[in-house]
């Protein structure tokens, strides 16, 4: 899967600046930016502030809060100067994204308190596209970013949003800026970076719909797999994520996680849920490992961590795992993770773990 981030930030900034520069000689301070309470000028300054803030988070490896600084335009800076600052801060974010290792995560407050380089790039692109729309709407300018860029954002930051007939109107609707036929207007909204869970020698990294599509198609999903890539079961599970996303039933925290070793960053397998908890609070878990990673206790560590996280939630009361009768090693995994055999049929055993 092609690395995503630096080029896309620069593409978004270039498109935005090209449109806004056509109205740089107009009054931005006295014009409200679309549906926002801010002026067009204040919104442009906000875009530059977000871009440099995200670059700072990545470069500073901030873990617990935002790096305490902000950008201020020199007194007397005109609109053309403000656009130059957006270009400069966009390049700084692009550079930070390109030079940050994939395993690095930095603080972002929601929803799961962190994001990786792709997440910060996507948030930067979102700020540019959406606020350029706001400014353009205030100034009466026509603006529509590339559909591919909008789809990239939806599959990375909005995994909970069912795809619409076209990416840009869907993104505007999802952020309270437009309407879609058959869907209620959106009031409050937030984007969603993937959940990441520590698990002993591993880190469980949430899989976005973008990564799931690539995995299901035979790609690596952007993960550095050991050996020749993910096990067939991981590709099948990724297909389930894609179907759930396209139907609008995907809940990202109950999706799939790739198991990444801390020592070398190698992806050794995948684990996750077959869907969100049912009305009784039951959710089914499943997992698969690359062949050479089996027998080292990775699956047990990951299952313990994932199970503990799930059962600490109010909406999960019981976890279920089904294991083939002939798969003795997998039976050992669930047993060591605390699951108890609770039935089965001629082909499989059923195991359960309750809160």
PDB file of N, CA, C and O in Angstrom, residues 4-44:
ATOM      1  N   UNK A   4       0.848   7.217   2.499  1.00  0.00           N
ATOM      2  CA  UNK A   4      -0.108   8.309   2.291  1.00  0.00           C
ATOM      3  C   UNK A   4       0.218   9.438   3.253  1.00  0.00           C
ATOM      4  O   UNK A   4       0.446   9.201   4.445  1.00  0.00           O
ATOM      5  N   UNK A   5       0.242  10.658   2.751  1.00  0.00           N
ATOM      6  CA  UNK A   5       0.391  11.764   3.670  1.00  0.00           C
ATOM      7  C   UNK A   5       1.062  12.996   3.119  1.00  0.00           C
ATOM      8  O   UNK A   5       0.424  14.022   2.911  1.00  0.00           O
ATOM      9  N   UNK A   6       2.376  12.941   2.872  1.00  0.00           N
ATOM     10  CA  UNK A   6       3.101  14.135   2.469  1.00  0.00           C
ATOM     11  C   UNK A   6       2.620  14.725   1.159  1.00  0.00           C
ATOM     12  O   UNK A   6       2.356  15.929   1.059  1.00  0.00           O
ATOM     13  N   UNK A   7       2.510  13.896   0.144  1.00  0.00           N
ATOM     14  CA  UNK A   7       2.047  14.380  -1.160  1.00  0.00           C
ATOM     15  C   UNK A   7       0.625  14.923  -1.067  1.00  0.00           C
ATOM     16  O   UNK A   7       0.286  15.930  -1.708  1.00  0.00           O
ATOM     17  N   UNK A   8      -0.204  14.254  -0.275  1.00  0.00           N
ATOM     18  CA  UNK A   8      -1.622  14.649  -0.178  1.00  0.00           C
ATOM     19  C   UNK A   8      -1.770  15.986   0.536  1.00  0.00           C
ATOM     20  O   UNK A   8      -2.630  16.802   0.175  1.00  0.00           O
ATOM     21  N   UNK A   9      -0.957  16.237   1.550  1.00  0.00           N
ATOM     22  CA  UNK A   9      -0.991  17.545   2.210  1.00  0.00           C
ATOM     23  C   UNK A   9      -0.643  18.647   1.206  1.00  0.00           C
ATOM     24  O   UNK A   9      -1.332  19.677   1.117  1.00  0.00           O
ATOM     25  N   UNK A  10       0.414  18.430   0.443  1.00  0.00           N
ATOM     26  CA  UNK A  10       0.822  19.441  -0.526  1.00  0.00           C
ATOM     27  C   UNK A  10      -0.222  19.625  -1.629  1.00  0.00           C
ATOM     28  O   UNK A  10      -0.460  20.751  -2.094  1.00  0.00           O
ATOM     29  N   UNK A  11      -0.857  18.530  -2.041  1.00  0.00           N
ATOM     30  CA  UNK A  11      -1.908  18.629  -3.051  1.00  0.00           C
ATOM     31  C   UNK A  11      -3.077  19.449  -2.529  1.00  0.00           C
ATOM     32  O   UNK A  11      -3.614  20.315  -3.235  1.00  0.00           O
ATOM     33  N   UNK A  12      -3.488  19.192  -1.302  1.00  0.00           N
ATOM     34  CA  UNK A  12      -4.612  19.924  -0.726  1.00  0.00           C
ATOM     35  C   UNK A  12      -4.300  21.405  -0.591  1.00  0.00           C
ATOM     36  O   UNK A  12      -5.126  22.265  -0.938  1.00  0.00           O
ATOM     37  N   UNK A  13      -3.102  21.721  -0.100  1.00  0.00           N
ATOM     38  CA  UNK A  13      -2.725  23.122   0.085  1.00  0.00           C
ATOM     39  C   UNK A  13      -2.631  23.840  -1.252  1.00  0.00           C
ATOM     40  O   UNK A  13      -3.123  24.970  -1.403  1.00  0.00           O
ATOM     41  N   UNK A  14      -2.027  23.207  -2.235  1.00  0.00           N
ATOM     42  CA  UNK A  14      -1.886  23.849  -3.548  1.00  0.00           C
ATOM     43  C   UNK A  14      -3.244  24.171  -4.156  1.00  0.00           C
ATOM     44  O   UNK A  14      -3.452  25.264  -4.708  1.00  0.00           O
ATOM     45  N   UNK A  15      -4.184  23.228  -4.071  1.00  0.00           N
ATOM     46  CA  UNK A  15      -5.517  23.469  -4.618  1.00  0.00           C
ATOM     47  C   UNK A  15      -6.250  24.573  -3.887  1.00  0.00           C
ATOM     48  O   UNK A  15      -6.941  25.399  -4.507  1.00  0.00           O
ATOM     49  N   UNK A  16      -6.103  24.606  -2.565  1.00  0.00           N
ATOM     50  CA  UNK A  16      -6.780  25.635  -1.772  1.00  0.00           C
ATOM     51  C   UNK A  16      -6.226  27.024  -2.083  1.00  0.00           C
ATOM     52  O   UNK A  16      -6.986  27.979  -2.306  1.00  0.00           O
ATOM     53  N   UNK A  17      -4.914  27.137  -2.083  1.00  0.00           N
ATOM     54  CA  UNK A  17      -4.285  28.437  -2.317  1.00  0.00           C
ATOM     55  C   UNK A  17      -4.605  28.951  -3.716  1.00  0.00           C
ATOM     56  O   UNK A  17      -4.838  30.152  -3.910  1.00  0.00           O
ATOM     57  N   UNK A  18      -4.648  28.064  -4.686  1.00  0.00           N
ATOM     58  CA  UNK A  18      -4.944  28.488  -6.052  1.00  0.00           C
ATOM     59  C   UNK A  18      -6.322  29.137  -6.144  1.00  0.00           C
ATOM     60  O   UNK A  18      -6.500  30.145  -6.846  1.00  0.00           O
ATOM     61  N   UNK A  19      -7.293  28.577  -5.434  1.00  0.00           N
ATOM     62  CA  UNK A  19      -8.644  29.143  -5.453  1.00  0.00           C
ATOM     63  C   UNK A  19      -8.701  30.444  -4.668  1.00  0.00           C
ATOM     64  O   UNK A  19      -9.223  31.463  -5.148  1.00  0.00           O
ATOM     65  N   UNK A  20      -8.151  30.440  -3.464  1.00  0.00           N
ATOM     66  CA  UNK A  20      -8.275  31.617  -2.595  1.00  0.00           C
ATOM     67  C   UNK A  20      -7.457  32.796  -3.092  1.00  0.00           C
ATOM     68  O   UNK A  20      -7.806  33.955  -2.841  1.00  0.00           O
ATOM     69  N   UNK A  21      -6.383  32.518  -3.819  1.00  0.00           N
ATOM     70  CA  UNK A  21      -5.559  33.613  -4.326  1.00  0.00           C
ATOM     71  C   UNK A  21      -6.328  34.475  -5.332  1.00  0.00           C
ATOM     72  O   UNK A  21      -6.005  35.660  -5.504  1.00  0.00           O
ATOM     73  N   UNK A  22      -7.346  33.910  -5.968  1.00  0.00           N
ATOM     74  CA  UNK A  22      -8.137  34.702  -6.933  1.00  0.00           C
ATOM     75  C   UNK A  22      -8.945  35.795  -6.253  1.00  0.00           C
ATOM     76  O   UNK A  22      -9.428  36.716  -6.923  1.00  0.00           O
ATOM     77  N   UNK A  23      -9.098  35.704  -4.929  1.00  0.00           N
ATOM     78  CA  UNK A  23      -9.851  36.728  -4.197  1.00  0.00           C
ATOM     79  C   UNK A  23      -9.001  37.377  -3.117  1.00  0.00           C
ATOM     80  O   UNK A  23      -9.528  37.942  -2.152  1.00  0.00           O
ATOM     81  N   UNK A  24      -7.683  37.314  -3.256  1.00  0.00           N
ATOM     82  CA  UNK A  24      -6.797  37.832  -2.217  1.00  0.00           C
ATOM     83  C   UNK A  24      -6.904  39.344  -2.045  1.00  0.00           C
ATOM     84  O   UNK A  24      -6.546  39.880  -0.989  1.00  0.00           O
ATOM     85  N   UNK A  25      -7.392  40.044  -3.062  1.00  0.00           N
ATOM     86  CA  UNK A  25      -7.485  41.505  -2.979  1.00  0.00           C
ATOM     87  C   UNK A  25      -8.787  41.970  -2.339  1.00  0.00           C
ATOM     88  O   UNK A  25      -9.031  43.173  -2.222  1.00  0.00           O
ATOM     89  N   UNK A  26      -9.624  41.033  -1.887  1.00  0.00           N
ATOM     90  CA  UNK A  26     -10.916  41.401  -1.301  1.00  0.00           C
ATOM     91  C   UNK A  26     -10.838  41.449   0.221  1.00  0.00           C
ATOM     92  O   UNK A  26      -9.838  41.040   0.831  1.00  0.00           O
ATOM     93  N   UNK A  27     -11.911  41.957   0.833  1.00  0.00           N
ATOM     94  CA  UNK A  27     -11.977  42.055   2.292  1.00  0.00           C
ATOM     95  C   UNK A  27     -12.328  40.693   2.879  1.00  0.00           C
ATOM     96  O   UNK A  27     -13.443  40.204   2.704  1.00  0.00           O
ATOM     97  N   UNK A  28     -11.406  40.067   3.588  1.00  0.00           N
ATOM     98  CA  UNK A  28     -11.661  38.785   4.237  1.00  0.00           C
ATOM     99  C   UNK A  28     -12.074  38.966   5.696  1.00  0.00           C
ATOM    100  O   UNK A  28     -12.729  38.095   6.262  1.00  0.00           O
ATOM    101  N   UNK A  29     -11.673  40.078   6.281  1.00  0.00           N
ATOM    102  CA  UNK A  29     -11.961  40.286   7.703  1.00  0.00           C
ATOM    103  C   UNK A  29     -13.436  40.574   7.954  1.00  0.00           C
ATOM    104  O   UNK A  29     -14.002  40.167   8.977  1.00  0.00           O
ATOM    105  N   UNK A  30     -14.073  41.239   7.020  1.00  0.00           N
ATOM    106  CA  UNK A  30     -15.472  41.615   7.218  1.00  0.00           C
ATOM    107  C   UNK A  30     -16.470  40.617   6.665  1.00  0.00           C
ATOM    108  O   UNK A  30     -17.672  40.901   6.631  1.00  0.00           O
ATOM    109  N   UNK A  31     -16.004  39.459   6.213  1.00  0.00           N
ATOM    110  CA  UNK A  31     -16.877  38.452   5.605  1.00  0.00           C
ATOM    111  C   UNK A  31     -16.831  37.169   6.428  1.00  0.00           C
ATOM    112  O   UNK A  31     -15.745  36.647   6.724  1.00  0.00           O
ATOM    113  N   UNK A  32     -17.994  36.676   6.765  1.00  0.00           N
ATOM    114  CA  UNK A  32     -18.072  35.428   7.537  1.00  0.00           C
ATOM    115  C   UNK A  32     -17.774  34.227   6.642  1.00  0.00           C
ATOM    116  O   UNK A  32     -18.194  34.174   5.481  1.00  0.00           O
ATOM    117  N   UNK A  33     -17.057  33.259   7.190  1.00  0.00           N
ATOM    118  CA  UNK A  33     -16.677  32.064   6.433  1.00  0.00           C
ATOM    119  C   UNK A  33     -17.781  31.018   6.495  1.00  0.00           C
ATOM    120  O   UNK A  33     -17.867  30.234   7.441  1.00  0.00           O
ATOM    121  N   UNK A  34     -18.631  31.005   5.476  1.00  0.00           N
ATOM    122  CA  UNK A  34     -19.686  30.002   5.379  1.00  0.00           C
ATOM    123  C   UNK A  34     -20.554  29.954   6.610  1.00  0.00           C
ATOM    124  O   UNK A  34     -21.068  30.983   7.083  1.00  0.00           O
ATOM    125  N   UNK A  35     -20.688  28.757   7.204  1.00  0.00           N
ATOM    126  CA  UNK A  35     -21.531  28.576   8.382  1.00  0.00           C
ATOM    127  C   UNK A  35     -20.788  28.816   9.691  1.00  0.00           C
ATOM    128  O   UNK A  35     -21.368  28.673  10.768  1.00  0.00           O
ATOM    129  N   UNK A  36     -19.513  29.158   9.601  1.00  0.00           N
ATOM    130  CA  UNK A  36     -18.727  29.389  10.802  1.00  0.00           C
ATOM    131  C   UNK A  36     -19.021  30.760  11.397  1.00  0.00           C
ATOM    132  O   UNK A  36     -19.541  31.655  10.726  1.00  0.00           O
ATOM    133  N   UNK A  37     -18.638  30.927  12.655  1.00  0.00           N
ATOM    134  CA  UNK A  37     -18.744  32.233  13.302  1.00  0.00           C
ATOM    135  C   UNK A  37     -17.519  33.087  12.989  1.00  0.00           C
ATOM    136  O   UNK A  37     -17.531  34.295  13.216  1.00  0.00           O
ATOM    137  N   UNK A  38     -16.464  32.470  12.480  1.00  0.00           N
ATOM    138  CA  UNK A  38     -15.234  33.181  12.175  1.00  0.00           C
ATOM    139  C   UNK A  38     -15.340  33.939  10.849  1.00  0.00           C
ATOM    140  O   UNK A  38     -16.108  33.569   9.951  1.00  0.00           O
ATOM    141  N   UNK A  39     -14.496  34.957  10.727  1.00  0.00           N
ATOM    142  CA  UNK A  39     -14.351  35.627   9.438  1.00  0.00           C
ATOM    143  C   UNK A  39     -13.500  34.766   8.517  1.00  0.00           C
ATOM    144  O   UNK A  39     -12.829  33.825   8.955  1.00  0.00           O
ATOM    145  N   UNK A  40     -13.503  35.109   7.234  1.00  0.00           N
ATOM    146  CA  UNK A  40     -12.659  34.383   6.279  1.00  0.00           C
ATOM    147  C   UNK A  40     -11.189  34.519   6.653  1.00  0.00           C
ATOM    148  O   UNK A  40     -10.415  33.558   6.545  1.00  0.00           O
ATOM    149  N   UNK A  41     -10.796  35.702   7.119  1.00  0.00           N
ATOM    150  CA  UNK A  41      -9.410  35.930   7.510  1.00  0.00           C
ATOM    151  C   UNK A  41      -9.045  35.066   8.719  1.00  0.00           C
ATOM    152  O   UNK A  41      -7.999  34.408   8.733  1.00  0.00           O
ATOM    153  N   UNK A  42      -9.898  35.060   9.729  1.00  0.00           N
ATOM    154  CA  UNK A  42      -9.634  34.254  10.929  1.00  0.00           C
ATOM    155  C   UNK A  42      -9.556  32.777  10.574  1.00  0.00           C
ATOM    156  O   UNK A  42      -8.738  32.031  11.119  1.00  0.00           O
ATOM    157  N   UNK A  43     -10.381  32.330   9.648  1.00  0.00           N
ATOM    158  CA  UNK A  43     -10.384  30.927   9.238  1.00  0.00           C
ATOM    159  C   UNK A  43      -9.092  30.564   8.526  1.00  0.00           C
ATOM    160  O   UNK A  43      -8.531  29.483   8.743  1.00  0.00           O
ATOM    161  N   UNK A  44      -8.593  31.459   7.683  1.00  0.00           N
ATOM    162  CA  UNK A  44      -7.318  31.204   6.999  1.00  0.00           C
ATOM    163  C   UNK A  44      -6.179  31.100   8.006  1.00  0.00           C
ATOM    164  O   UNK A  44      -5.311  30.215   7.899  1.00  0.00           O
TER     165      UNK A  44
END
